[in-house]
mmCIF file of C-alpha atoms in Angstrom:
data_model
loop_
_atom_site.group_PDB
_atom_site.id
_atom_site.type_symbol
_atom_site.label_atom_id
_atom_site.label_comp_id
_atom_site.label_asym_id
_atom_site.label_seq_id
_atom_site.Cartn_x
_atom_site.Cartn_y
_atom_site.Cartn_z
ATOM 1 C CA MET A 1 12.391 -0.489 -11.552
ATOM 2 C CA ALA A 2 13.715 2.859 -10.446
ATOM 3 C CA ILE A 3 16.865 4.838 -9.870
ATOM 4 C CA LEU A 4 17.643 5.802 -6.291
ATOM 5 C CA VAL A 5 18.896 9.361 -5.747
ATOM 6 C CA THR A 6 20.227 10.600 -2.411
ATOM 7 C CA GLY A 7 20.440 14.274 -1.495
ATOM 8 C CA ALA A 8 17.343 14.656 -3.613
ATOM 9 C CA LEU A 9 16.428 18.022 -2.120
ATOM 10 C CA GLY A 10 19.870 19.483 -2.731
ATOM 11 C CA GLY A 11 20.863 21.545 -5.746
ATOM 12 C CA ILE A 12 22.444 18.760 -7.792
ATOM 13 C CA GLY A 13 20.208 15.992 -6.386
ATOM 14 C CA ALA A 14 17.018 17.848 -7.259
ATOM 15 C CA ALA A 15 18.318 18.463 -10.763
ATOM 16 C CA ILE A 16 19.062 14.738 -11.125
ATOM 17 C CA VAL A 17 15.514 13.893 -10.060
ATOM 18 C CA GLY A 18 14.238 16.375 -12.650
ATOM 19 C CA GLU A 19 16.482 14.936 -15.344
ATOM 20 C CA LEU A 20 15.251 11.409 -14.602
ATOM 21 C CA ARG A 21 11.599 12.493 -14.586
ATOM 22 C CA ASP A 22 12.101 14.149 -17.963
ATOM 23 C CA THR A 23 13.230 10.794 -19.355
ATOM 24 C CA ASP A 24 10.303 8.952 -17.749
ATOM 25 C CA ARG A 25 12.418 6.984 -15.310
ATOM 26 C CA GLY A 26 11.064 6.094 -11.905
ATOM 27 C CA VAL A 27 12.859 7.699 -8.985
ATOM 28 C CA ILE A 28 13.276 6.800 -5.335
ATOM 29 C CA ALA A 29 14.300 10.121 -3.828
ATOM 30 C CA VAL A 30 16.119 10.062 -0.484
ATOM 31 C CA ASP A 31 16.838 12.981 1.800
ATOM 32 C CA GLN A 32 16.553 13.925 5.465
ATOM 33 C CA ARG A 33 12.913 14.822 4.869
ATOM 34 C CA VAL A 34 10.488 14.034 2.098
ATOM 35 C CA GLY A 35 9.884 16.456 -0.740
ATOM 36 C CA VAL A 36 6.852 17.376 -2.755
ATOM 37 C CA GLU A 37 4.995 14.421 -4.228
ATOM 38 C CA SER A 38 5.148 14.192 -7.999
ATOM 39 C CA PRO A 39 4.432 11.490 -10.585
ATOM 40 C CA GLY A 40 7.100 8.821 -10.777
ATOM 41 C CA VAL A 41 8.903 9.997 -7.651
ATOM 42 C CA ARG A 42 8.730 8.078 -4.365
ATOM 43 C CA TRP A 43 10.223 9.791 -1.326
ATOM 44 C CA LEU A 44 12.166 8.165 1.454
ATOM 45 C CA ALA A 45 13.320 10.079 4.542
ATOM 46 C CA GLY A 46 16.508 8.913 6.155
ATOM 47 C CA ASP A 47 19.658 9.898 8.006
ATOM 48 C CA LEU A 48 22.677 8.903 5.914
ATOM 49 C CA SER A 49 25.260 10.275 8.339
ATOM 50 C CA THR A 50 25.706 6.975 10.195
ATOM 51 C CA ALA A 51 26.023 3.348 9.159
ATOM 52 C CA THR A 52 22.900 2.427 11.115
ATOM 53 C CA GLY A 53 20.975 5.285 9.520
ATOM 54 C CA VAL A 54 21.964 4.093 6.057
ATOM 55 C CA THR A 55 20.959 0.523 6.865
ATOM 56 C CA ALA A 56 17.603 1.676 8.223
ATOM 57 C CA ALA A 57 16.864 3.853 5.206
ATOM 58 C CA ILE A 58 17.775 1.225 2.640
ATOM 59 C CA SER A 59 15.913 -1.519 4.478
ATOM 60 C CA GLU A 60 12.704 0.390 3.737
ATOM 61 C CA LEU A 61 13.196 -0.563 0.095
ATOM 62 C CA GLY A 62 12.637 -4.183 1.035
ATOM 63 C CA GLY A 63 15.240 -5.479 -1.401
ATOM 64 C CA GLU A 64 13.492 -3.919 -4.380
ATOM 65 C CA PRO A 65 15.665 -4.175 -7.511
ATOM 66 C CA LEU A 66 17.146 -0.906 -8.734
ATOM 67 C CA ASP A 67 18.248 0.298 -12.151
ATOM 68 C CA ALA A 68 20.996 2.383 -10.561
ATOM 69 C CA ALA A 69 21.855 4.492 -7.536
ATOM 70 C CA ILE A 70 23.142 8.055 -7.649
ATOM 71 C CA ILE A 71 24.688 9.276 -4.415
ATOM 72 C CA ALA A 72 24.345 13.042 -4.521
ATOM 73 C CA HIS A 73 24.181 14.185 -0.903
ATOM 74 C CA GLY A 74 26.952 16.176 0.749
ATOM 75 C CA ILE A 75 27.804 19.073 3.015
ATOM 76 C CA ASP A 76 30.129 22.059 2.880
ATOM 77 C CA ALA A 77 33.214 21.895 5.075
ATOM 78 C CA SER A 78 35.219 24.880 3.961
ATOM 79 C CA GLY A 79 37.485 26.876 6.222
ATOM 80 C CA ALA A 80 41.106 27.246 7.270
ATOM 81 C CA ILE A 81 42.215 24.172 9.184
ATOM 82 C CA GLU A 82 42.663 26.013 12.482
ATOM 83 C CA THR A 83 39.035 27.182 12.342
ATOM 84 C CA LEU A 84 37.497 23.743 11.831
ATOM 85 C CA ASP A 85 35.907 22.111 14.857
ATOM 86 C CA GLN A 86 35.995 18.377 15.390
ATOM 87 C CA ALA A 87 32.252 18.017 14.955
ATOM 88 C CA LEU A 88 32.372 19.500 11.445
ATOM 89 C CA ILE A 89 35.399 17.395 10.502
ATOM 90 C CA ASP A 90 33.633 14.253 11.702
ATOM 91 C CA ARG A 91 30.417 15.131 9.869
ATOM 92 C CA SER A 92 32.245 15.863 6.636
ATOM 93 C CA LEU A 93 34.209 12.613 6.774
ATOM 94 C CA ARG A 94 31.043 10.620 7.492
ATOM 95 C CA ILE A 95 28.625 12.355 5.117
ATOM 96 C CA ASN A 96 30.975 13.199 2.233
ATOM 97 C CA GLY A 97 33.020 10.013 2.487
ATOM 98 C CA ALA A 98 32.020 7.025 4.589
ATOM 99 C CA SER A 99 28.317 7.197 3.744
ATOM 100 C CA VAL A 100 29.153 6.468 0.094
ATOM 101 C CA MET A 101 30.746 3.195 1.178
ATOM 102 C CA TRP A 102 27.952 2.377 3.615
ATOM 103 C CA LEU A 103 25.428 2.921 0.844
ATOM 104 C CA PHE A 104 27.386 0.741 -1.535
ATOM 105 C CA ASP A 105 27.449 -2.085 1.017
ATOM 106 C CA ALA A 106 23.712 -1.679 1.617
ATOM 107 C CA LEU A 107 22.780 -1.542 -2.084
ATOM 108 C CA ARG A 108 25.308 -3.943 -3.594
ATOM 109 C CA GLU A 109 23.009 -6.958 -3.669
ATOM 110 C CA GLN A 110 20.030 -5.028 -5.061
ATOM 111 C CA LEU A 111 22.128 -3.463 -7.797
ATOM 112 C CA GLY A 112 23.954 -6.698 -8.512
ATOM 113 C CA ARG A 113 20.694 -8.425 -9.424
ATOM 114 C CA THR A 114 20.130 -5.960 -12.268
ATOM 115 C CA GLY A 115 23.695 -4.985 -13.127
ATOM 116 C CA GLY A 116 22.782 -1.456 -12.102
ATOM 117 C CA SER A 117 25.477 1.165 -11.667
ATOM 118 C CA PHE A 118 26.489 2.837 -8.414
ATOM 119 C CA VAL A 119 27.313 6.473 -9.129
ATOM 120 C CA ALA A 120 28.714 8.780 -6.459
ATOM 121 C CA ILE A 121 29.178 12.517 -6.776
ATOM 122 C CA SER A 122 32.622 13.522 -5.586
ATOM 123 C CA SER A 123 34.052 16.881 -6.665
ATOM 124 C CA GLN A 124 36.873 18.441 -8.592
ATOM 125 C CA ALA A 125 38.205 18.937 -5.059
ATOM 126 C CA GLY A 126 38.459 15.144 -5.021
ATOM 127 C CA LEU A 127 41.006 15.280 -7.838
ATOM 128 C CA VAL A 128 43.054 18.372 -7.015
ATOM 129 C CA GLY A 129 43.379 19.999 -3.601
ATOM 130 C CA GLU A 130 41.835 23.390 -2.952
ATOM 131 C CA ARG A 131 42.895 25.995 -0.418
ATOM 132 C CA LYS A 132 41.102 26.069 2.950
ATOM 133 C CA LEU A 133 39.188 22.941 2.057
ATOM 134 C CA SER A 134 41.145 20.156 3.769
ATOM 135 C CA ALA A 135 38.139 18.689 5.602
ATOM 136 C CA TYR A 136 36.252 18.530 2.301
ATOM 137 C CA CYS A 137 39.115 17.365 0.072
ATOM 138 C CA ALA A 138 39.879 14.470 2.445
ATOM 139 C CA PRO A 139 36.598 12.554 1.958
ATOM 140 C CA LYS A 140 36.197 13.590 -1.683
ATOM 141 C CA PHE A 141 39.682 12.275 -2.544
ATOM 142 C CA ALA A 142 38.907 9.172 -0.488
ATOM 143 C CA VAL A 143 35.804 8.393 -2.539
ATOM 144 C CA VAL A 144 37.851 8.579 -5.742
ATOM 145 C CA GLY A 145 40.524 6.309 -4.255
ATOM 146 C CA TRP A 146 37.926 3.852 -3.023
ATOM 147 C CA ALA A 147 36.289 3.678 -6.450
ATOM 148 C CA LYS A 148 39.606 3.029 -8.183
ATOM 149 C CA ALA A 149 40.411 0.244 -5.728
ATOM 150 C CA MET A 150 36.962 -1.295 -6.133
ATOM 151 C CA ALA A 151 36.795 -0.975 -9.918
ATOM 152 C CA GLY A 152 38.340 -4.316 -10.755
ATOM 153 C CA ARG A 153 36.861 -6.148 -7.808
ATOM 154 C CA CYS A 154 33.128 -5.725 -8.243
ATOM 155 C CA ALA A 155 32.161 -6.741 -11.749
ATOM 156 C CA GLU A 156 28.468 -7.117 -10.907
ATOM 157 C CA VAL A 157 28.021 -3.450 -9.940
ATOM 158 C CA PRO A 158 29.831 -0.827 -12.034
ATOM 159 C CA ILE A 159 31.130 1.939 -9.753
ATOM 160 C CA ARG A 160 31.396 5.368 -11.318
ATOM 161 C CA ILE A 161 32.413 8.691 -9.816
ATOM 162 C CA LEU A 162 31.404 12.116 -11.077
ATOM 163 C CA CYS A 163 33.753 14.955 -10.119
ATOM 164 C CA PRO A 164 31.806 18.113 -10.908
ATOM 165 C CA GLY A 165 33.351 21.537 -10.978
ATOM 166 C CA CYS A 166 31.695 24.709 -9.753
ATOM 167 C CA THR A 167 27.970 24.097 -10.077
ATOM 168 C CA GLU A 168 25.545 26.913 -9.350
ATOM 169 C CA THR A 169 23.929 25.522 -6.200
ATOM 170 C CA GLU A 170 23.252 26.994 -2.782
ATOM 171 C CA LEU A 171 25.992 24.730 -1.408
ATOM 172 C CA LEU A 172 28.568 26.321 -3.712
ATOM 173 C CA LEU A 173 27.277 29.875 -3.442
ATOM 174 C CA GLY A 174 27.078 29.671 0.361
ATOM 175 C CA GLY A 175 30.663 28.500 0.552
ATOM 176 C CA GLN A 176 31.808 31.263 -1.783
ATOM 177 C CA ARG A 177 30.025 33.887 0.336
ATOM 178 C CA VAL A 178 32.016 32.696 3.344
ATOM 179 C CA ARG A 179 35.250 32.828 1.353
ATOM 180 C CA ALA A 180 34.487 36.339 0.090
ATOM 181 C CA GLU A 181 33.951 37.496 3.682
ATOM 182 C CA GLN A 182 37.180 35.853 4.801
ATOM 183 C CA ARG A 183 39.064 37.578 1.984
ATOM 184 C CA GLY A 184 37.465 40.950 2.705
ATOM 185 C CA VAL A 185 36.095 41.372 -0.806
ATOM 186 C CA THR A 186 32.558 41.619 -2.098
ATOM 187 C CA PHE A 187 30.763 38.470 -3.214
ATOM 188 C CA GLU A 188 30.602 39.868 -6.749
ATOM 189 C CA GLU A 189 34.350 40.529 -6.840
ATOM 190 C CA HIS A 190 35.051 37.086 -5.479
ATOM 191 C CA MET A 191 32.791 35.372 -8.009
ATOM 192 C CA SER A 192 34.309 37.356 -10.858
ATOM 193 C CA GLU A 193 37.759 36.122 -9.851
ATOM 194 C CA LEU A 194 36.469 32.573 -9.500
ATOM 195 C CA MET A 195 34.893 32.720 -12.942
ATOM 196 C CA SER A 196 38.185 33.840 -14.458
ATOM 197 C CA THR A 197 39.742 30.537 -13.344
ATOM 198 C CA ILE A 198 37.135 28.459 -15.207
ATOM 199 C CA PRO A 199 38.189 28.100 -18.852
ATOM 200 C CA VAL A 200 34.624 27.907 -20.188
ATOM 201 C CA GLY A 201 33.903 31.168 -18.343
ATOM 202 C CA CYS A 202 30.808 30.210 -16.357
ATOM 203 C CA LEU A 203 29.479 27.993 -13.598
ATOM 204 C CA ALA A 204 27.833 24.705 -14.488
ATOM 205 C CA GLU A 205 24.070 24.772 -14.402
ATOM 206 C CA PRO A 206 22.727 22.105 -12.027
ATOM 207 C CA ARG A 207 21.003 20.375 -14.943
ATOM 208 C CA GLN A 208 24.342 20.031 -16.739
ATOM 209 C CA THR A 209 25.917 18.317 -13.761
ATOM 210 C CA ALA A 210 22.775 16.210 -13.389
ATOM 211 C CA ALA A 211 22.993 15.127 -17.016
ATOM 212 C CA ALA A 212 26.541 13.892 -16.456
ATOM 213 C CA ALA A 213 25.402 11.892 -13.429
ATOM 214 C CA VAL A 214 22.524 10.325 -15.335
ATOM 215 C CA TYR A 215 24.853 9.468 -18.203
ATOM 216 C CA LEU A 216 27.130 7.596 -15.782
ATOM 217 C CA ALA A 217 24.143 5.835 -14.242
ATOM 218 C CA THR A 218 22.575 4.687 -17.486
ATOM 219 C CA ALA A 219 25.350 4.207 -20.063
ATOM 220 C CA GLN A 220 26.388 0.614 -20.629
ATOM 221 C CA HIS A 221 30.002 1.665 -21.081
ATOM 222 C CA ALA A 222 31.259 4.651 -19.132
ATOM 223 C CA PRO A 223 34.439 5.723 -17.355
ATOM 224 C CA THR A 224 35.013 5.051 -13.666
ATOM 225 C CA ILE A 225 35.954 8.685 -13.081
ATOM 226 C CA LEU A 226 34.429 11.617 -14.973
ATOM 227 C CA ALA A 227 35.575 15.199 -14.389
ATOM 228 C CA ALA A 228 32.929 17.723 -15.512
ATOM 229 C CA THR A 229 34.705 20.897 -14.540
ATOM 230 C CA GLY A 230 34.497 23.335 -17.437
ATOM 231 C CA GLY A 231 38.213 22.786 -17.947
ATOM 232 C CA GLN A 232 39.140 24.012 -14.465
ATOM 233 C CA VAL A 233 40.504 20.617 -13.421
ATOM 234 C CA LEU A 234 41.606 18.317 -16.196
ATOM 235 C CA TYR A 235 41.543 14.555 -15.670
ATOM 236 C CA MET B 1 45.055 2.620 13.075
ATOM 237 C CA GLN B 2 47.602 4.805 14.746
ATOM 238 C CA VAL B 3 48.567 8.456 14.239
ATOM 239 C CA ARG B 4 51.592 10.022 15.914
ATOM 240 C CA ILE B 5 53.976 12.873 15.265
ATOM 241 C CA ILE B 6 57.674 12.109 14.877
ATOM 242 C CA GLY B 7 60.700 14.118 13.805
ATOM 243 C CA SER B 8 61.821 17.585 14.903
ATOM 244 C CA ALA B 9 59.732 20.622 15.840
ATOM 245 C CA GLU B 10 60.590 22.381 12.576
ATOM 246 C CA HIS B 11 60.310 19.296 10.393
ATOM 247 C CA PRO B 12 57.696 16.985 11.888
ATOM 248 C CA SER B 13 56.154 13.990 10.199
ATOM 249 C CA VAL B 14 52.582 12.911 10.885
ATOM 250 C CA LEU B 15 52.775 9.143 10.812
ATOM 251 C CA LEU B 16 49.600 7.210 10.002
ATOM 252 C CA THR B 17 49.573 3.449 10.021
ATOM 253 C CA THR B 18 46.429 2.214 8.334
ATOM 254 C CA ALA B 19 44.427 -0.692 9.634
ATOM 255 C CA PRO B 20 44.473 -3.360 6.928
ATOM 256 C CA GLY B 21 41.269 -5.305 6.740
ATOM 257 C CA ALA B 22 39.116 -2.656 8.401
ATOM 258 C CA VAL B 23 35.554 -3.937 8.354
ATOM 259 C CA ASP B 24 33.809 -0.598 8.275
ATOM 260 C CA ALA B 25 34.297 2.801 6.654
ATOM 261 C CA HIS B 26 34.217 4.470 10.067
ATOM 262 C CA GLU B 27 37.192 2.468 11.284
ATOM 263 C CA GLY B 28 38.948 2.445 7.929
ATOM 264 C CA LEU B 29 38.344 6.026 6.885
ATOM 265 C CA VAL B 30 36.653 8.406 9.325
ATOM 266 C CA GLU B 31 38.850 7.644 12.338
ATOM 267 C CA PRO B 32 42.247 7.835 10.594
ATOM 268 C CA LEU B 33 41.457 10.931 8.526
ATOM 269 C CA ALA B 34 39.982 12.729 11.543
ATOM 270 C CA ALA B 35 43.164 11.898 13.456
ATOM 271 C CA VAL B 36 45.358 13.226 10.642
ATOM 272 C CA LEU B 37 43.374 16.473 10.433
ATOM 273 C CA SER B 38 43.546 16.825 14.211
ATOM 274 C CA ALA B 39 47.316 16.319 14.107
ATOM 275 C CA ALA B 40 47.583 18.944 11.350
ATOM 276 C CA GLN B 41 45.666 21.395 13.531
ATOM 277 C CA GLY B 42 48.333 20.919 16.187
ATOM 278 C CA LEU B 43 51.196 21.946 13.905
ATOM 279 C CA THR B 44 52.332 25.471 14.694
ATOM 280 C CA ASP B 45 53.421 28.138 12.234
ATOM 281 C CA GLN B 46 57.003 27.420 13.348
ATOM 282 C CA VAL B 47 56.920 24.258 11.262
ATOM 283 C CA ARG B 48 58.966 24.613 8.061
ATOM 284 C CA THR B 49 58.128 21.281 6.435
ATOM 285 C CA ALA B 50 55.335 18.921 7.432
ATOM 286 C CA THR B 51 55.320 15.453 5.945
ATOM 287 C CA PHE B 52 52.404 13.086 6.164
ATOM 288 C CA VAL B 53 53.645 9.503 6.120
ATOM 289 C CA VAL B 54 51.081 6.818 5.397
ATOM 290 C CA VAL B 55 52.285 3.328 6.133
ATOM 291 C CA CYS B 56 50.036 0.762 4.575
ATOM 292 C CA GLY B 57 50.542 -2.867 3.671
ATOM 293 C CA ALA B 58 52.348 -3.557 0.428
ATOM 294 C CA SER B 59 49.248 -4.799 -1.288
ATOM 295 C CA ALA B 60 46.788 -2.358 0.247
ATOM 296 C CA ALA B 61 45.783 -0.785 -3.028
ATOM 297 C CA HIS B 62 44.793 -4.177 -4.355
ATOM 298 C CA ASP B 63 43.197 -5.894 -1.391
ATOM 299 C CA ASP B 64 41.848 -3.210 0.875
ATOM 300 C CA ALA B 65 39.633 -0.497 -0.565
ATOM 301 C CA TYR B 66 39.492 1.384 2.753
ATOM 302 C CA SER B 67 43.274 1.664 2.885
ATOM 303 C CA ALA B 68 43.302 2.918 -0.700
ATOM 304 C CA ALA B 69 40.600 5.445 0.202
ATOM 305 C CA CYS B 70 42.536 6.503 3.275
ATOM 306 C CA VAL B 71 45.707 7.073 1.262
ATOM 307 C CA GLU B 72 43.794 9.252 -1.191
ATOM 308 C CA GLY B 73 42.175 11.149 1.684
ATOM 309 C CA VAL B 74 45.575 12.037 3.097
ATOM 310 C CA ARG B 75 46.668 13.136 -0.382
ATOM 311 C CA GLY B 76 43.654 15.462 -0.446
ATOM 312 C CA ILE B 77 44.558 16.920 2.942
ATOM 313 C CA THR B 78 48.162 17.376 1.806
ATOM 314 C CA GLN B 79 47.268 19.188 -1.389
ATOM 315 C CA SER B 80 44.778 21.467 0.346
ATOM 316 C CA LEU B 81 47.186 22.382 3.148
ATOM 317 C CA ALA B 82 50.029 22.915 0.685
ATOM 318 C CA LEU B 83 47.972 25.726 -0.826
ATOM 319 C CA GLU B 84 46.726 27.004 2.538
ATOM 320 C CA TRP B 85 50.204 27.112 4.093
ATOM 321 C CA ALA B 86 52.133 27.996 0.931
ATOM 322 C CA ASP B 87 53.733 31.095 2.446
ATOM 323 C CA ARG B 88 55.127 29.354 5.523
ATOM 324 C CA THR B 89 55.172 25.558 5.447
ATOM 325 C CA ARG B 90 55.852 22.989 2.759
ATOM 326 C CA VAL B 91 53.570 19.962 2.991
ATOM 327 C CA ASN B 92 54.054 16.607 1.263
ATOM 328 C CA VAL B 93 52.910 13.022 1.652
ATOM 329 C CA VAL B 94 54.976 9.842 1.578
ATOM 330 C CA ILE B 95 53.198 6.529 1.063
ATOM 331 C CA ALA B 96 55.324 3.587 2.107
ATOM 332 C CA SER B 97 55.107 -0.070 2.977
ATOM 333 C CA THR B 98 57.144 0.479 6.154
ATOM 334 C CA GLN B 99 58.137 3.476 8.251
ATOM 335 C CA GLN B 100 61.794 2.744 7.565
ATOM 336 C CA SER B 101 61.312 2.948 3.813
ATOM 337 C CA ALA B 102 59.901 6.482 4.174
ATOM 338 C CA GLU B 103 62.744 7.868 6.267
ATOM 339 C CA ALA B 104 65.165 8.832 3.496
ATOM 340 C CA THR B 105 62.418 10.729 1.665
ATOM 341 C CA CYS B 106 61.403 12.569 4.842
ATOM 342 C CA GLU B 107 65.016 13.544 5.485
ATOM 343 C CA TRP B 108 65.403 14.883 1.948
ATOM 344 C CA LEU B 109 62.131 16.826 2.154
ATOM 345 C CA ALA B 110 63.413 18.575 5.280
ATOM 346 C CA THR B 111 66.380 20.031 3.370
ATOM 347 C CA GLN B 112 66.533 23.215 1.317
ATOM 348 C CA ARG B 113 67.231 21.089 -1.750
ATOM 349 C CA ALA B 114 63.521 20.282 -1.642
ATOM 350 C CA GLY B 115 62.657 23.951 -1.192
ATOM 351 C CA PHE B 116 60.361 24.063 -4.224
ATOM 352 C CA VAL B 117 58.533 20.839 -3.444
ATOM 353 C CA THR B 118 55.131 21.123 -1.789
ATOM 354 C CA GLY B 119 51.807 19.363 -2.254
ATOM 355 C CA SER B 120 53.543 16.356 -3.791
ATOM 356 C CA THR B 121 52.941 12.642 -3.366
ATOM 357 C CA PHE B 122 55.925 10.331 -2.914
ATOM 358 C CA ASP B 123 54.617 6.794 -3.365
ATOM 359 C CA VAL B 124 57.650 4.696 -2.492
ATOM 360 C CA ARG B 125 55.867 1.363 -2.339
ATOM 361 C CA ALA B 126 57.609 -1.052 -4.615
ATOM 362 C CA GLU B 127 54.438 -2.003 -6.415
ATOM 363 C CA GLN B 128 53.158 1.540 -6.951
ATOM 364 C CA TRP B 129 52.901 1.258 -10.728
ATOM 365 C CA ARG B 130 50.849 -1.884 -10.561
ATOM 366 C CA SER B 131 48.341 -0.047 -8.378
ATOM 367 C CA LEU B 132 47.645 2.642 -10.949
#
């Protein structure tokens, strides 16, 4: 059996795949395109931005039992509300929010046969609101709320949510570059200020966030919600 | 699902009635949250207090995961906008079983007595503690 990982080419997703390979677990890696072949990793290309795309991608597994699923895909949707266009809002709500639920519906039976966990990556912005991030906070909060509502109603598939803090990925750094420009400060100045708000004094390395995701996916007993934020958001 | 703006120009409320029993995350989540964000985009800087009112069935948190997700999504929007608009508009969210049961809270939020309250959740459903 294997663990399915979505967003496998992204910063956190790729680190999760690496973490799983290091522990000799089989991986089914899903992203919009396939990545580089490597031992123990099977690639699956799919569009997870629509319900039909999710169904099509998961149907390629042919009902294969899974040890767990880690939902690690996502997009940036930062910006002041008046600057957000409807297309970006819609994409963020579908990709960062609804696709988690579509994937759960599509994988529930496969995971239920093995008691495998369904782990979704939300964000610390899914626990506490952040400025100029309304179109991102909305789906990330929604995923947390959905998981809490589902927790007592789906005994056969444990649902667990990881809320990572600032992880050093291109997704995060790209968003911070935009914010620095909007504020009229240099990227270095902006990052220095950001770092001062993180009690542990640094960004998370992708492998640290990946390790938390793999813990949630493989531990027999684990919390429904885990905040790994370096103390920036306490839960 | 229905989203409409009620109240005065300075103190509007964005009223969202969730669709209990939504069969799909698009209907139960994407459509209502997109409508709420769109309504927020239409609020001018003349607005002094904006209140998001989510009306969802009394047992939504227990029986309908999409409604619970939707409520949390609106909380996320509220918190983010409270920070974004901190210098001009107070933003809060009221979660209620009926529109009528949210009215007194909306009226209070529009007063200066609530002048230090922004980004807060007012869950006035009778069974709120059982949903935690």
